[in-house]
Each structure stands twice: as C-alpha cells, then as structure tokens.
Coordinates of C-alpha atoms in Angstrom, one line a residue:
X21 CA 46.3 102.3 102.6
X22 CA 48.7 99.1 101.4
X23 CA 52.0 99.4 102.9
X24 CA 55.8 98.4 101.1
X25 CA 57.4 94.8 102.0
X26 CA 60.0 96.9 104.5
X27 CA 57.7 99.5 106.1
X28 CA 57.2 99.6 110.2
X29 CA 54.3 98.0 110.4
X30 CA 54.4 95.2 108.4
X31 CA 57.3 93.8 110.9
X32 CA 57.9 93.8 114.6
X33 CA 60.7 96.3 115.9
X34 CA 63.3 94.9 118.2
X35 CA 62.4 95.5 122.0
X36 CA 66.6 95.3 122.6
X37 CA 69.9 95.3 120.6
X38 CA 69.9 91.9 118.3
X39 CA 73.3 90.3 117.7
X40 CA 74.4 92.1 113.8
X41 CA 76.5 89.8 111.8
X42 CA 78.3 89.5 108.5
X43 CA 76.9 87.1 105.5
X44 CA 78.7 88.3 102.6
X45 CA 80.6 90.6 101.2
X46 CA 81.8 91.3 97.5
X47 CA 84.0 93.9 96.2
X48 CA 85.5 95.6 93.1
X49 CA 89.2 95.9 92.4
X50 CA 91.1 98.4 93.0
X51 CA 91.9 100.6 90.1
X52 CA 94.5 103.3 89.1
X53 CA 92.2 106.7 89.5
X54 CA 92.5 109.0 86.1
X55 CA 94.3 106.1 84.3
X56 CA 93.2 103.4 84.3
X57 CA 90.1 101.2 84.4
X58 CA 87.5 103.2 85.9
X59 CA 88.1 106.8 85.4
X60 CA 85.2 107.0 83.1
X61 CA 82.4 105.0 84.9
X62 CA 79.4 105.8 87.8
X63 CA 79.9 105.9 91.0
X64 CA 75.7 104.0 90.9
X65 CA 77.8 101.4 88.5
X66 CA 80.5 100.3 90.8
X67 CA 78.5 101.3 94.3
X68 CA 75.5 98.6 92.2
X69 CA 77.6 95.9 90.8
X70 CA 79.7 95.5 94.1
X71 CA 76.1 95.6 96.0
X72 CA 74.9 92.9 92.7
X73 CA 76.5 89.8 94.1
X74 CA 77.0 90.5 97.8
X75 CA 73.4 89.7 97.4
X76 CA 73.7 86.7 95.0
X77 CA 76.6 85.6 97.8
X78 CA 74.4 85.8 100.5
X79 CA 71.5 83.6 98.3
X80 CA 69.1 86.3 99.4
X81 CA 66.6 88.1 97.0
X82 CA 66.8 91.8 96.5
X83 CA 63.7 93.0 97.5
X84 CA 65.1 90.7 101.5
X85 CA 66.8 94.2 101.9
X86 CA 64.9 97.1 103.0
X87 CA 68.2 99.1 103.4
X88 CA 71.3 100.3 101.7
X89 CA 73.7 102.3 103.5
X90 CA 76.6 103.7 101.7
X91 CA 79.4 106.0 102.0
X92 CA 81.4 108.6 99.9
X93 CA 84.2 110.7 100.9
X94 CA 82.5 113.1 97.4
X95 CA 79.4 112.3 97.2
X96 CA 78.6 114.7 94.0
X97 CA 79.0 114.3 91.0
X98 CA 79.1 111.3 89.4
X99 CA 78.5 109.9 93.2
X100 CA 76.0 112.0 94.4
X101 CA 72.4 112.2 94.3
X102 CA 72.0 109.6 97.0
X103 CA 74.9 108.0 95.6
X104 CA 72.9 104.2 97.6
X105 CA 69.3 104.6 96.7
X106 CA 70.9 105.0 92.7
X107 CA 73.2 101.8 92.9
X108 CA 70.7 100.0 95.0
X109 CA 68.0 100.5 91.9
X110 CA 70.9 99.6 89.8
X111 CA 71.6 96.5 91.1
X112 CA 67.9 95.4 91.0
X113 CA 66.2 95.8 93.9
X114 CA 62.7 96.7 94.1
X115 CA 61.7 100.3 94.8
X116 CA 60.4 98.9 97.6
X117 CA 63.9 99.3 99.1
X118 CA 65.8 102.5 100.4
X119 CA 69.7 103.8 100.4
X120 CA 71.4 106.8 101.8
X121 CA 74.3 108.2 101.2
X122 CA 76.8 109.2 105.1
X123 CA 79.9 111.1 104.8
X124 CA 82.4 111.0 107.3
X125 CA 84.9 111.3 105.0
X126 CA 87.6 108.7 105.2
X127 CA 85.8 105.9 107.5
X128 CA 82.9 107.1 105.5
X129 CA 82.4 103.1 104.0
X130 CA 82.9 102.3 107.7
X131 CA 80.5 104.3 109.2
X132 CA 78.0 102.8 106.4
X133 CA 78.2 99.3 107.5
X134 CA 78.2 100.1 111.5
X135 CA 74.6 101.9 110.5
X136 CA 73.6 99.3 109.1
X137 CA 74.3 97.0 111.1
X138 CA 72.7 99.8 114.1
X139 CA 69.8 99.2 112.3
X140 CA 69.7 95.8 113.0
X141 CA 70.6 95.9 116.1
X142 CA 68.5 98.4 117.3
X143 CA 65.8 98.7 114.6
X144 CA 64.4 95.7 114.2
X145 CA 65.7 96.0 110.3
X146 CA 66.2 91.3 109.4
X147 CA 68.4 92.1 106.1
X148 CA 70.7 95.7 105.2
X149 CA 73.8 96.7 103.4
X150 CA 76.7 98.5 103.7
X151 CA 79.4 99.4 102.1
X152 CA 81.5 102.3 99.8
X153 CA 82.2 103.8 96.9
X154 CA 84.7 106.1 95.7
X155 CA 84.7 107.7 91.6
X156 CA 88.5 109.9 92.5
X157 CA 88.7 110.1 88.3
X158 CA 85.1 111.7 88.1
X159 CA 84.6 113.3 91.1
X160 CA 88.3 115.2 92.1
X161 CA 88.4 117.8 88.8
X162 CA 84.7 119.0 89.3
X163 CA 85.1 119.0 93.6
X164 CA 88.6 120.9 93.1
X165 CA 86.5 123.5 91.2
X166 CA 82.6 124.1 92.5
X167 CA 84.3 124.1 96.3
X168 CA 83.7 126.8 99.2
X169 CA 85.3 128.0 102.0
X170 CA 83.4 129.9 104.6
X171 CA 84.6 132.6 106.5
X172 CA 84.2 131.9 110.4
X173 CA 85.8 129.1 109.7
X174 CA 88.2 129.3 107.8
X175 CA 89.4 132.0 110.1
X176 CA 89.3 129.4 112.9
X177 CA 90.4 126.3 111.3
X178 CA 91.8 127.2 107.8
X179 CA 93.6 123.3 107.6
X180 CA 89.5 122.2 107.4
X181 CA 90.8 123.2 103.8
X182 CA 94.1 121.7 103.7
X183 CA 95.2 119.1 101.3
X184 CA 95.2 115.8 103.2
X185 CA 99.4 115.0 101.9
X186 CA 100.0 118.6 104.3
X187 CA 98.4 117.1 106.7
X188 CA 100.4 113.8 106.7
X189 CA 103.4 115.9 106.8
X190 CA 102.2 117.7 109.5
X191 CA 101.7 114.3 111.9
X192 CA 105.1 112.7 111.1
X193 CA 106.3 115.6 112.2
X194 CA 104.4 116.4 115.4
X195 CA 104.7 112.7 116.2
X196 CA 108.2 111.6 115.1
X197 CA 107.5 109.7 112.1
X198 CA 111.2 109.2 110.1
X199 CA 110.8 109.7 106.6
X200 CA 113.2 106.1 107.5
X201 CA 110.3 104.0 108.9
X202 CA 107.5 105.3 106.8
X203 CA 109.8 104.2 103.7
X204 CA 110.2 100.5 105.6
X205 CA 106.4 100.2 106.4
X206 CA 105.9 100.7 103.1
X207 CA 108.6 98.3 101.9
X208 CA 105.8 95.9 103.8
X209 CA 102.4 97.0 103.0
X210 CA 104.2 95.9 99.6
X211 CA 105.0 92.3 100.4
X212 CA 102.2 92.0 102.4
X213 CA 99.9 93.0 99.0
X214 CA 102.1 91.2 96.4
X215 CA 101.8 88.3 98.4
X216 CA 98.3 88.0 99.8
X217 CA 97.5 88.8 95.8
X218 CA 100.1 85.6 95.0
X219 CA 97.9 83.4 97.2
X220 CA 94.8 84.2 95.8
X221 CA 93.7 85.6 99.3
X222 CA 91.3 88.7 97.4
X223 CA 89.8 86.4 95.2
X224 CA 86.6 85.6 97.0
X225 CA 85.6 89.0 97.4
X226 CA 86.6 90.6 94.7
X227 CA 83.6 90.6 91.5
X228 CA 85.4 91.9 87.9
X229 CA 83.0 93.6 86.2
X230 CA 84.3 94.9 82.5
X231 CA 84.7 98.9 81.4
X232 CA 84.6 101.0 79.5
X233 CA 88.4 103.3 80.0
X234 CA 89.0 107.3 79.0
X235 CA 92.5 106.8 77.1
X236 CA 94.2 109.7 76.6
X237 CA 97.2 110.2 74.1
X238 CA 99.3 112.0 75.5
X239 CA 101.2 114.0 72.9
X240 CA 97.9 115.2 70.3
X241 CA 95.8 115.3 73.3
X242 CA 92.9 113.0 71.7
X243 CA 91.0 110.3 73.3
X244 CA 89.5 107.7 73.1
X245 CA 87.7 104.7 75.1
X246 CA 88.6 101.0 75.0
X247 CA 86.6 97.9 76.9
X248 CA 89.2 96.6 80.0
X249 CA 88.6 93.9 82.9
X250 CA 88.7 94.7 86.5
X251 CA 89.9 91.7 88.0
X252 CA 92.7 92.7 91.1
X253 CA 93.5 96.0 92.8
X254 CA 96.0 97.8 90.7
X255 CA 97.3 99.9 94.2
X256 CA 100.6 97.6 95.2
X257 CA 104.3 97.8 93.4
X258 CA 105.1 94.0 94.4
X259 CA 109.3 95.3 93.5
X260 CA 109.4 98.2 95.2
X261 CA 112.3 97.6 97.8
X262 CA 114.5 100.5 100.5
X263 CA 116.4 101.6 98.8
X264 CA 114.2 103.5 95.5
X265 CA 112.1 105.0 97.9
X266 CA 114.7 105.9 99.7
X267 CA 115.7 107.9 96.6
X268 CA 112.7 110.0 96.4
X269 CA 112.3 113.1 97.2
X270 CA 108.7 114.7 98.8
X271 CA 106.2 115.4 96.8
X272 CA 106.0 118.7 98.8
X273 CA 109.6 119.0 99.3
X274 CA 109.7 122.7 97.0
X275 CA 107.4 124.8 99.4
X276 CA 108.6 122.4 102.6
X277 CA 112.1 121.1 103.4
X278 CA 111.5 119.9 105.9
X279 CA 108.8 117.3 104.5
X280 CA 108.5 113.6 104.7
X281 CA 105.6 112.5 102.0
X282 CA 106.4 110.9 99.3
X283 CA 104.6 108.7 95.9
X284 CA 106.7 106.3 97.4
X285 CA 105.2 105.8 101.0
X286 CA 101.1 107.3 100.7
X287 CA 98.7 106.0 99.2
X288 CA 97.8 106.0 95.8
X289 CA 94.5 107.5 94.1
X290 CA 92.1 104.5 93.5
X291 CA 88.2 104.1 92.5
X292 CA 86.2 100.9 93.0
X293 CA 83.4 100.2 95.7
X294 CA 82.6 97.2 97.7
X295 CA 79.6 96.5 99.6
X296 CA 78.6 93.4 102.5
X297 CA 74.9 91.7 103.6
X298 CA 74.7 92.5 106.8
X299 CA 71.5 91.0 109.0
X300 CA 70.7 89.5 112.4
X301 CA 71.8 86.5 114.0
X302 CA 68.7 84.9 113.8
X303 CA 67.3 85.7 110.2
X304 CA 71.2 83.7 109.4
X305 CA 70.5 80.8 111.5
X306 CA 66.6 81.2 109.6
X307 CA 68.6 80.9 106.4
X308 CA 71.4 79.2 107.1
X309 CA 73.6 80.9 106.3
X310 CA 77.4 81.4 108.0
X311 CA 78.2 84.7 108.7
X312 CA 81.6 85.6 107.7
X313 CA 81.8 87.4 110.9
X314 CA 79.7 89.8 114.2
X315 CA 80.4 93.4 114.3
X316 CA 80.7 94.0 117.8
X317 CA 80.7 97.1 118.5
X318 CA 82.4 100.7 116.7
X319 CA 84.5 104.6 117.9
X320 CA 85.0 107.9 116.4
X321 CA 87.1 110.4 118.3
X322 CA 87.8 113.8 117.1
X323 CA 91.3 115.4 116.8
X324 CA 92.7 119.0 115.6
X325 CA 91.8 119.2 110.9
X326 CA 95.5 120.2 110.6
X327 CA 96.0 116.0 112.2
X328 CA 93.9 114.6 110.4
X329 CA 95.8 111.2 110.0
X330 CA 95.4 110.1 113.9
X331 CA 92.3 110.5 114.1
X332 CA 91.7 106.7 114.1
X333 CA 94.7 106.5 116.9
X334 CA 92.5 108.6 119.5
X335 CA 89.0 106.6 118.6

C-alpha cells in the first residue's frame, strides 16, 4: 500500500523530547467586525492567506507541512467544517497535509501553536503549522441564533452562557480593578500600539490582503460590495485620551449601576487570522533557517465561569 509522504510508517518517530522552534509567522491585519474589510470574507480565505505566506516566509514547500493546527473560538459557519484542513488546502498544501481545529475560546490560537509544538517535540513531526482565525462578522450572527443551553449545566453553571462583558464587570468588582485603573491602562495600550505602528514594528508580520467588503447604506438598508486592501490593524484609536474615556458610560450601566466596562476600555470585535511555521530545531538547522523563537512550555488553569477573564493569571 502506498503511504503518503508524512505517514507514521514513512518516517522515524521521536524517542525523546525534541526542541521546537518557530521559523516564520504571518498574519492578516485586524479589521473591525461587521463594518470593515473582512466582514464578508470566509475564514478559510483569511486563514489560508496567513498559512500561504507563513510557508513562503519560511522558504519551505507546502508539501513539507505535515499537520496544520488552527484555533478558533467559534468553529462553525464560515469558520466551521474543520477550518484548519480547509485553510491548508486553500493555501496550496497537498491533500497529504492533515489539519485539525481546536477550540479553547480566547486562547484557541495559542493552544494551537502549543499543540503544533508538542507534535514536534513528542511525536517526531518535522514541520507543522499553528495559528488562529476568527470571523466575528460572519459567524456571530449565526451562532447567537443557534446556541442551545443544557438544563443541568444551566442550573449549576449559568455563567457558561454569560456574555463576556458581564464577566469582565464581575472581575473588575471581585478583584478591585477600578474604572480609573482600566482607563489608564487602556490609554497606555493605545499609546504603545500607535507608537509600534508608527515605528513599523508590525510590517514584517502583516501580509496585506485584498478583500470584498459588504457595505450597507444606513438610510436605505441596501447593500453593495467594495474592494478594499487590509494592510494594517484597525483596532486602535491613536488619539485616545484619559479625559475622553472617563466621559464614557459603561455599556451595562442601565442594568447594573456598578458596571465598569465601556466601549473605550474594552477590546473591540475583530476579524483576522495568523499562522506560524513550527519545526524541530534540528530541522531548522538542516535547512539553514534562523528561528524567531523556541517553544518552552504551556500552562492552563480553570476558574469559575463568571470570572473567565482572570484565567490567564491563574495559569
């Protein structure tokens, strides 16, 4: 029986842990969900674009990639049907390249990179890709209508279905993070992002992508299509001031007078994708590639559903 190039029987398996390194990375710019460049772009296109360019940057062949592992917070609709495998094929990888999609909500992409590294370190995979994709624009409207709760879990852990902004307000109150502290941090984050953009620090990782944007006329409701070039992140407002943020009302102020979170101190909803090529250090050396970094480990931790945002601190 003919074996595909990367079948377990066609190459030696690792007998001990190996060092995993990242040799290239590529991503789209982040565009505003619903009202910007990627609001009508399928997840396989965004992710495939990132994978294709990560492979090109590494100077390897698409056929060298054994497995593509992609994280997605909502792996359904336009990011469903095993988006990792579909994006790999869109990027030009042969059918012998496998793919799997991982969901750990906010840290899905990070988990995918860790899993890719683990496959290199433990399973003897020479070249893998880890990354993440999200199309809030195309998936969220569908997911919000199709979510199905479960009686036992809803009774014992109702916060499993709680909106993230509500969990953020709970974290603020429970851990004593004042509104002022959040606003100050937000302004500093805006300043740092703007400075990095001005210095061109993201240019090497963002690969411009042409997309067809869906435009809706606010008065008539009619829709049209517009060709745009997504070549930078749209998720920041460089001119943000502390005074401006202090004047904003919390989003949930009408239902909770003690709410903290505003549109100015919370992250926006964005569409985009990223991918990185992970390989063994020995393989990178054999190919003459200079690693961008090495994967040393990964930790997770569980917490109460109503304070999900504090999870990384426990980890």
